[in-house]
PDB file of C-alpha atoms in Angstrom:
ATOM      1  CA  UNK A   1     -27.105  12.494  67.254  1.00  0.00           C
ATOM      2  CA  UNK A   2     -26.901  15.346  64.842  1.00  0.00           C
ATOM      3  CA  UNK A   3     -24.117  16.069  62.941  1.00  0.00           C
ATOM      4  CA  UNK A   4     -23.382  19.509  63.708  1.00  0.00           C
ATOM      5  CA  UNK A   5     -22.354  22.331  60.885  1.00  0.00           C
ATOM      6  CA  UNK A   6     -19.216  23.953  60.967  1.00  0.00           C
ATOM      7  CA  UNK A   7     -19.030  26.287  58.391  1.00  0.00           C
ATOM      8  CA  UNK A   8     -17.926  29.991  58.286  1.00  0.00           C
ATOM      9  CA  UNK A   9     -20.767  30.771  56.022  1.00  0.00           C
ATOM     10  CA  UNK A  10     -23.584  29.658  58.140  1.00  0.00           C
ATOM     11  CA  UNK A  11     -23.386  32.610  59.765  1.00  0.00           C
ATOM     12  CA  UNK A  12     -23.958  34.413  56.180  1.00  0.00           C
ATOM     13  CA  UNK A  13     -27.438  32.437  55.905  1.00  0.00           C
ATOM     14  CA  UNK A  14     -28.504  33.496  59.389  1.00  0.00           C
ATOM     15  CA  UNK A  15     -27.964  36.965  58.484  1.00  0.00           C
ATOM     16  CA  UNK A  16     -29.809  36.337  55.418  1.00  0.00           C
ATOM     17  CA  UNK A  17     -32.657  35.162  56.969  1.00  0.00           C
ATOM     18  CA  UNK A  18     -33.066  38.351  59.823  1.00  0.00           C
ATOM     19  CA  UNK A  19     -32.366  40.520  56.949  1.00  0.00           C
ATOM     20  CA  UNK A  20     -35.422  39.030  55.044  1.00  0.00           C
ATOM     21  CA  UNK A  21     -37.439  39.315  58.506  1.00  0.00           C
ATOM     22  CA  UNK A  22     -36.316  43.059  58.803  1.00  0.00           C
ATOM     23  CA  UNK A  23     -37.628  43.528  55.060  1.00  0.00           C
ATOM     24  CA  UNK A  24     -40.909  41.719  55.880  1.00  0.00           C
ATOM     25  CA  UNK A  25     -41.196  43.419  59.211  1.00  0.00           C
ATOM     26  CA  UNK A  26     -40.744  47.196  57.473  1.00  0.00           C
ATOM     27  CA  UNK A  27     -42.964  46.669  54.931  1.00  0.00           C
ATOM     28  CA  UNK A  28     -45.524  45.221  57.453  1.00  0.00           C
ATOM     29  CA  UNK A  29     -45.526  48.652  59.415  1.00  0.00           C
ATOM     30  CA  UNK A  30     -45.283  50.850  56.137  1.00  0.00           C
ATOM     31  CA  UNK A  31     -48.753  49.109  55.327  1.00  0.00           C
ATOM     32  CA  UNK A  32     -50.090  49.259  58.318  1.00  0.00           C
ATOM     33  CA  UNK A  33     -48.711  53.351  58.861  1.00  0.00           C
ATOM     34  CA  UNK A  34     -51.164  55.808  58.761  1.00  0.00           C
ATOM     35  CA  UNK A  35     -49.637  57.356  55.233  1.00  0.00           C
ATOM     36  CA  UNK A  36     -51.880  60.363  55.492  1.00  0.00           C
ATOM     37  CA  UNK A  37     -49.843  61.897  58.130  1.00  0.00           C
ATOM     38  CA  UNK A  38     -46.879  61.351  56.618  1.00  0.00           C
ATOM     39  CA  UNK A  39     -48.397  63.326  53.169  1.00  0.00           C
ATOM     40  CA  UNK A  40     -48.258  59.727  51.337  1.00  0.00           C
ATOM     41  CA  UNK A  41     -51.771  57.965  49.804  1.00  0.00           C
ATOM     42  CA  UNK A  42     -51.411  54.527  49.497  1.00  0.00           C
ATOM     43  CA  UNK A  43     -51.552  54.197  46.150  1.00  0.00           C
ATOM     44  CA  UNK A  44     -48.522  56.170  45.914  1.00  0.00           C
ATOM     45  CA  UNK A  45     -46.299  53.234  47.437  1.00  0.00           C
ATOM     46  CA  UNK A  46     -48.555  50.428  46.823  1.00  0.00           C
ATOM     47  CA  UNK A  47     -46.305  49.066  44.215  1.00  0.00           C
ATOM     48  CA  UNK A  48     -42.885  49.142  46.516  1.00  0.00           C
ATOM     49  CA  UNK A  49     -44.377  46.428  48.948  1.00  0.00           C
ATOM     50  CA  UNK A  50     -44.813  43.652  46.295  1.00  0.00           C
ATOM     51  CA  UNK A  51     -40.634  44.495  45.517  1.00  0.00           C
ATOM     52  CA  UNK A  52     -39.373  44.559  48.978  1.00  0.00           C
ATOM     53  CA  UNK A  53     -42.081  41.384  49.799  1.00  0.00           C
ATOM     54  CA  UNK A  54     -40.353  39.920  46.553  1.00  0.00           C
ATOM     55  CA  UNK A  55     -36.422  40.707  47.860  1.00  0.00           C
ATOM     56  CA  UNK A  56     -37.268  39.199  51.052  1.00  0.00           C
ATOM     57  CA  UNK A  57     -38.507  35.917  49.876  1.00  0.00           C
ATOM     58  CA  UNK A  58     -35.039  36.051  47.614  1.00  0.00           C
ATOM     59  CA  UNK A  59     -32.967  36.538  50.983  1.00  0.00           C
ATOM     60  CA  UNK A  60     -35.141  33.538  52.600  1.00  0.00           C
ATOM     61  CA  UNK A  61     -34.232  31.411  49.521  1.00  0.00           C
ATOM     62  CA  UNK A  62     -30.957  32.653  49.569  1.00  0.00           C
ATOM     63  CA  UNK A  63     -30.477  31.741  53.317  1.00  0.00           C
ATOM     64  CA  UNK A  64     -31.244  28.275  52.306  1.00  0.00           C
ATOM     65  CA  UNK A  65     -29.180  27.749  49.981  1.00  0.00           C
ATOM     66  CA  UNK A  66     -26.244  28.789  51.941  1.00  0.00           C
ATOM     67  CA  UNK A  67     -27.113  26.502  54.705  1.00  0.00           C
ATOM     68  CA  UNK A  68     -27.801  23.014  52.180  1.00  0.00           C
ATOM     69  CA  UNK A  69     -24.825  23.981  50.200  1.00  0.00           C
ATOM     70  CA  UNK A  70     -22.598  25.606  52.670  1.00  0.00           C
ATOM     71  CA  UNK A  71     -21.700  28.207  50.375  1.00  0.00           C
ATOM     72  CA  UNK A  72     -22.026  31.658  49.549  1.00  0.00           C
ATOM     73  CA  UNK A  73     -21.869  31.676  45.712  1.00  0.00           C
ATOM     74  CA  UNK A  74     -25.501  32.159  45.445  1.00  0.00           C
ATOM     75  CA  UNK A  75     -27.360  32.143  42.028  1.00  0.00           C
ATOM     76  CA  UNK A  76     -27.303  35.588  41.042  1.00  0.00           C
ATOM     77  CA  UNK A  77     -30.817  36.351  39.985  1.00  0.00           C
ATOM     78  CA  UNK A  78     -33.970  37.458  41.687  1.00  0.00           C
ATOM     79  CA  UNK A  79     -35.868  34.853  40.148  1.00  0.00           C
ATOM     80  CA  UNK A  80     -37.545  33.138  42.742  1.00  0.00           C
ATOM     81  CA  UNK A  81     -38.746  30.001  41.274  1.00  0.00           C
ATOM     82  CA  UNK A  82     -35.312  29.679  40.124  1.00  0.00           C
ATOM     83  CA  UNK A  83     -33.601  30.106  43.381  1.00  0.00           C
ATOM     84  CA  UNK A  84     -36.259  27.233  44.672  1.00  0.00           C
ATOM     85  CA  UNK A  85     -34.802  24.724  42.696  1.00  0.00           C
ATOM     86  CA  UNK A  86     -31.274  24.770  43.325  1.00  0.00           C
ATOM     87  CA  UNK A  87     -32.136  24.210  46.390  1.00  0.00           C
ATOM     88  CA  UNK A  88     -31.411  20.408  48.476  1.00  0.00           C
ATOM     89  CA  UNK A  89     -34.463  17.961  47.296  1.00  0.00           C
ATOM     90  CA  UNK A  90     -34.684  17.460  50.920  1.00  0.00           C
ATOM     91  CA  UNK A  91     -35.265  21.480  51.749  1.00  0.00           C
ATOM     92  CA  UNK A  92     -37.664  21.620  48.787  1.00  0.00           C
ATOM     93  CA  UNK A  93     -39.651  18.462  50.174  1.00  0.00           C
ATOM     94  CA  UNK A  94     -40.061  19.927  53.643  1.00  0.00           C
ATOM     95  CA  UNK A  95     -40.798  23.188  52.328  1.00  0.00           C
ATOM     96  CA  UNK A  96     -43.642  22.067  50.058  1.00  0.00           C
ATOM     97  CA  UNK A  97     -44.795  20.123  52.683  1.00  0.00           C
ATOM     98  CA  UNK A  98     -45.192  22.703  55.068  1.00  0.00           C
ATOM     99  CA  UNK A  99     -46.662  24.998  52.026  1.00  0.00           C
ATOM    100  CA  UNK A 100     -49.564  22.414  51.850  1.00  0.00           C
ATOM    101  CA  UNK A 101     -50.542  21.724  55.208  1.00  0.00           C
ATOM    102  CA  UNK A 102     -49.962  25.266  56.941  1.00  0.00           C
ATOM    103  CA  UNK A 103     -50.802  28.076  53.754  1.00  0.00           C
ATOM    104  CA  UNK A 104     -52.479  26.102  51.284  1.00  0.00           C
ATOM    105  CA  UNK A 105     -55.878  25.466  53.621  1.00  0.00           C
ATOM    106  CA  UNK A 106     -55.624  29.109  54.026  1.00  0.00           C
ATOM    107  CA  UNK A 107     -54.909  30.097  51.012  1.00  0.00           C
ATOM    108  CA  UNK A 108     -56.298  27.944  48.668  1.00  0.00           C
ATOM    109  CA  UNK A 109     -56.133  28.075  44.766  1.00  0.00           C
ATOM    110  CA  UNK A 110     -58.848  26.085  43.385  1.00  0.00           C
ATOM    111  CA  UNK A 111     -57.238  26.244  39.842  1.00  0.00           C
ATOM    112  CA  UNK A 112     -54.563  24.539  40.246  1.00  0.00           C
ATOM    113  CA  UNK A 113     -54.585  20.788  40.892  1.00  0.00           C
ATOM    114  CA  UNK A 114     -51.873  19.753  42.920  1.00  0.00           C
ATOM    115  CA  UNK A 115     -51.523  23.077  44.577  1.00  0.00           C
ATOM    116  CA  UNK A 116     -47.578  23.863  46.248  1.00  0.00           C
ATOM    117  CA  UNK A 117     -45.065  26.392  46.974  1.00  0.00           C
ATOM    118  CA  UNK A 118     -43.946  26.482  43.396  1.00  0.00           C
ATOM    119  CA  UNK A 119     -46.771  27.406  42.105  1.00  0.00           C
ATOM    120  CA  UNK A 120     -46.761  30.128  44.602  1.00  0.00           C
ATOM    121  CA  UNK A 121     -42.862  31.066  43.531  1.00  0.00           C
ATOM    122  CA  UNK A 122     -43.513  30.761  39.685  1.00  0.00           C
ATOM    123  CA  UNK A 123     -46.645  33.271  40.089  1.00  0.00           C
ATOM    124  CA  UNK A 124     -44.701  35.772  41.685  1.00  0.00           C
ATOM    125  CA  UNK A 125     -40.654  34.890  40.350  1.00  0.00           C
ATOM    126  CA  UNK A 126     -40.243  37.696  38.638  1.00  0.00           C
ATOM    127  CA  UNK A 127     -41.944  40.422  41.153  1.00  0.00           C
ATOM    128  CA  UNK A 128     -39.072  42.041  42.384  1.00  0.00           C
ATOM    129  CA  UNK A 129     -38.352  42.919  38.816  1.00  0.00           C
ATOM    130  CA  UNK A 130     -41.348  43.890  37.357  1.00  0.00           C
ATOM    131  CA  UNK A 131     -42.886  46.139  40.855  1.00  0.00           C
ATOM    132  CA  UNK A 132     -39.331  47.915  40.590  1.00  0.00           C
ATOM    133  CA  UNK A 133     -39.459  48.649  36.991  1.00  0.00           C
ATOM    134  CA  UNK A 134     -43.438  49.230  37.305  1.00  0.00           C
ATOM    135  CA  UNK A 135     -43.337  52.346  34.984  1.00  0.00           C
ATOM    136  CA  UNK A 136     -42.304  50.178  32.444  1.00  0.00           C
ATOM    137  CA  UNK A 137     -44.858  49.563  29.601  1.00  0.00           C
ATOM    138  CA  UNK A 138     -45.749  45.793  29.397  1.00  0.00           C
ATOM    139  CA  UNK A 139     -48.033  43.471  27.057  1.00  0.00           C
ATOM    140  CA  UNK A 140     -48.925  41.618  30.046  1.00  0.00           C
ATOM    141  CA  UNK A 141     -49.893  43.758  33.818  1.00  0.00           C
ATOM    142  CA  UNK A 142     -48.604  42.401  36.635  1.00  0.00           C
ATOM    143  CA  UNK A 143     -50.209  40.710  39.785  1.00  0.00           C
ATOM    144  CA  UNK A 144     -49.186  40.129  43.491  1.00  0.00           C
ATOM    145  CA  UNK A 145     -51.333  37.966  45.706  1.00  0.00           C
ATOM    146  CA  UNK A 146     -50.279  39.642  48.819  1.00  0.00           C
ATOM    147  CA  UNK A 147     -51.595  36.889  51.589  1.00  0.00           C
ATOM    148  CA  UNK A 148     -50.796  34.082  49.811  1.00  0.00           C
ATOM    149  CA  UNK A 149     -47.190  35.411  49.323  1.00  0.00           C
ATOM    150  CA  UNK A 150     -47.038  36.662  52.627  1.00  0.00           C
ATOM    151  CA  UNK A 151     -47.843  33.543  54.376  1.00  0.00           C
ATOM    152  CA  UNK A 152     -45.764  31.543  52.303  1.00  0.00           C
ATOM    153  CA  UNK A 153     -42.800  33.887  53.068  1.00  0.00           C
ATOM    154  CA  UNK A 154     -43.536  33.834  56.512  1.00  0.00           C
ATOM    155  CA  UNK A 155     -43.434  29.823  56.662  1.00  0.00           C
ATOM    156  CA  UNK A 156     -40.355  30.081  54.805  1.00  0.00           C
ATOM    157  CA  UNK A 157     -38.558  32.100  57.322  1.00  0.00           C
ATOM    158  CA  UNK A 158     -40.036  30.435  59.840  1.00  0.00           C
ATOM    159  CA  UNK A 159     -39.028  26.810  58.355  1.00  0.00           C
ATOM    160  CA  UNK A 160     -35.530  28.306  58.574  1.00  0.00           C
ATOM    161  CA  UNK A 161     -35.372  29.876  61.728  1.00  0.00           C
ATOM    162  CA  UNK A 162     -35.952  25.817  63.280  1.00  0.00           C
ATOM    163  CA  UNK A 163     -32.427  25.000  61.727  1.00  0.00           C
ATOM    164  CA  UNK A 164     -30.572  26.576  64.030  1.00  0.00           C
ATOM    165  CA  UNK A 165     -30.214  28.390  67.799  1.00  0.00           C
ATOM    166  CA  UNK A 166     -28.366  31.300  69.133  1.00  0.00           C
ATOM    167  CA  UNK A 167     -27.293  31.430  72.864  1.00  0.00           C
ATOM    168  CA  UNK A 168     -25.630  34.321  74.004  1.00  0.00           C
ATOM    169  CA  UNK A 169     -21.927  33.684  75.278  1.00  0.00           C
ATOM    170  CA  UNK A 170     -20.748  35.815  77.688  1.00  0.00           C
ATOM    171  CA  UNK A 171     -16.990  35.700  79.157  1.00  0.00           C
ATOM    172  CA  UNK A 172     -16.629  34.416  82.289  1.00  0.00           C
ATOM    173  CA  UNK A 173     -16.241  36.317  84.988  1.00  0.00           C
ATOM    174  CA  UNK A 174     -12.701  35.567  87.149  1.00  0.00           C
ATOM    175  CA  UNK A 175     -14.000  35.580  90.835  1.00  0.00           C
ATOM    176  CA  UNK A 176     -10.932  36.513  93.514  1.00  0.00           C
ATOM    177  CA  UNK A 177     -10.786  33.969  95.753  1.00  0.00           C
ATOM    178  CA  UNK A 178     -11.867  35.107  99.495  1.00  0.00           C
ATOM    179  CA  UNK A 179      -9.087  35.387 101.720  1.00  0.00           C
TER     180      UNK A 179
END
């Protein structure tokens, strides 16, 4: 039998993890808008969709680590290789695991050897930063593999969403009894 988790905060990483979904889900539609009718090229917000892709992979992460450490002093950072690894070893190992048999067929990268989610989330840990400061004059450009990171983020939500279930509780109802 499973030990079940009582913990005020839980409710903090389930929150977490729709807010990440609501992120992903908005930025899904804002790609897929038609941006001419709305007087907006493309080009013109291509660079807020790798940040808001970024922040919701750092809510996902987040989520996580409030449910393995039932707590809600988060790292403060949005770096998301860093946020991977404070992590449980046991959430990193099933995430990884999932990364290679479910987005790594799909999305392979053929120069890396032993291919994983890390490498995913050390490509892209400092995104958030660097698409929201994009103006900013760099030595290095930047770079955001949008369907690796997308599928990755999706099987991290997903991963998360098999943690836990919601019922609906409703009062019940007092019936009079029949005379």
């Amino acid at each position: 039998m499973q030990k079940s988790r009582q913990f005020h905060g839980l409710t903090t990483g389930v929150t977490l993890e729709k807010q990440a979904r609501s992120i992903l889900k908005q930025t899904q539609a804002m790609t897929k808008a038609d941006t001419h009718k709305f007087g907006i090229r493309h080009a013109e917000h291509s660079g807020v969709e790798p940040m808001l892709l970024a922040l919701s992979m750092e809510f996902a992460l987040k989520a996580w680590f409030v449910w393995d450490h039932n707590s809600l002093k988060t790292k403060r950072t949005h770096d998301l290789l860093k946020l991977f690894e404070i992590l449980d070893d046991t959430s990193k190992e099933r995430l990884d695991r999932e990364f290679r048999n479910n987005v790594a067929p799909h999305h392979p990268n053929f120069s890396v050897l032993d291919y994983g989610i890390r490498d995913v989330l050390s490509q892209h840990a400092k995104a958030f930063v660097e698409w929201r400061y994009i103006h900013e004059k760099r030595e290095q450009g930047v770079s955001f593999d949008f369907t690796t990171f997308l599928a990755t983020l999706e099987m991290v939500l997903d991963e998360f969403s098999t943690l836990y279930r919601e019922e609906v509780i409703c009062p019940r109802r007092e019936v009079p009894p029949r005379p």
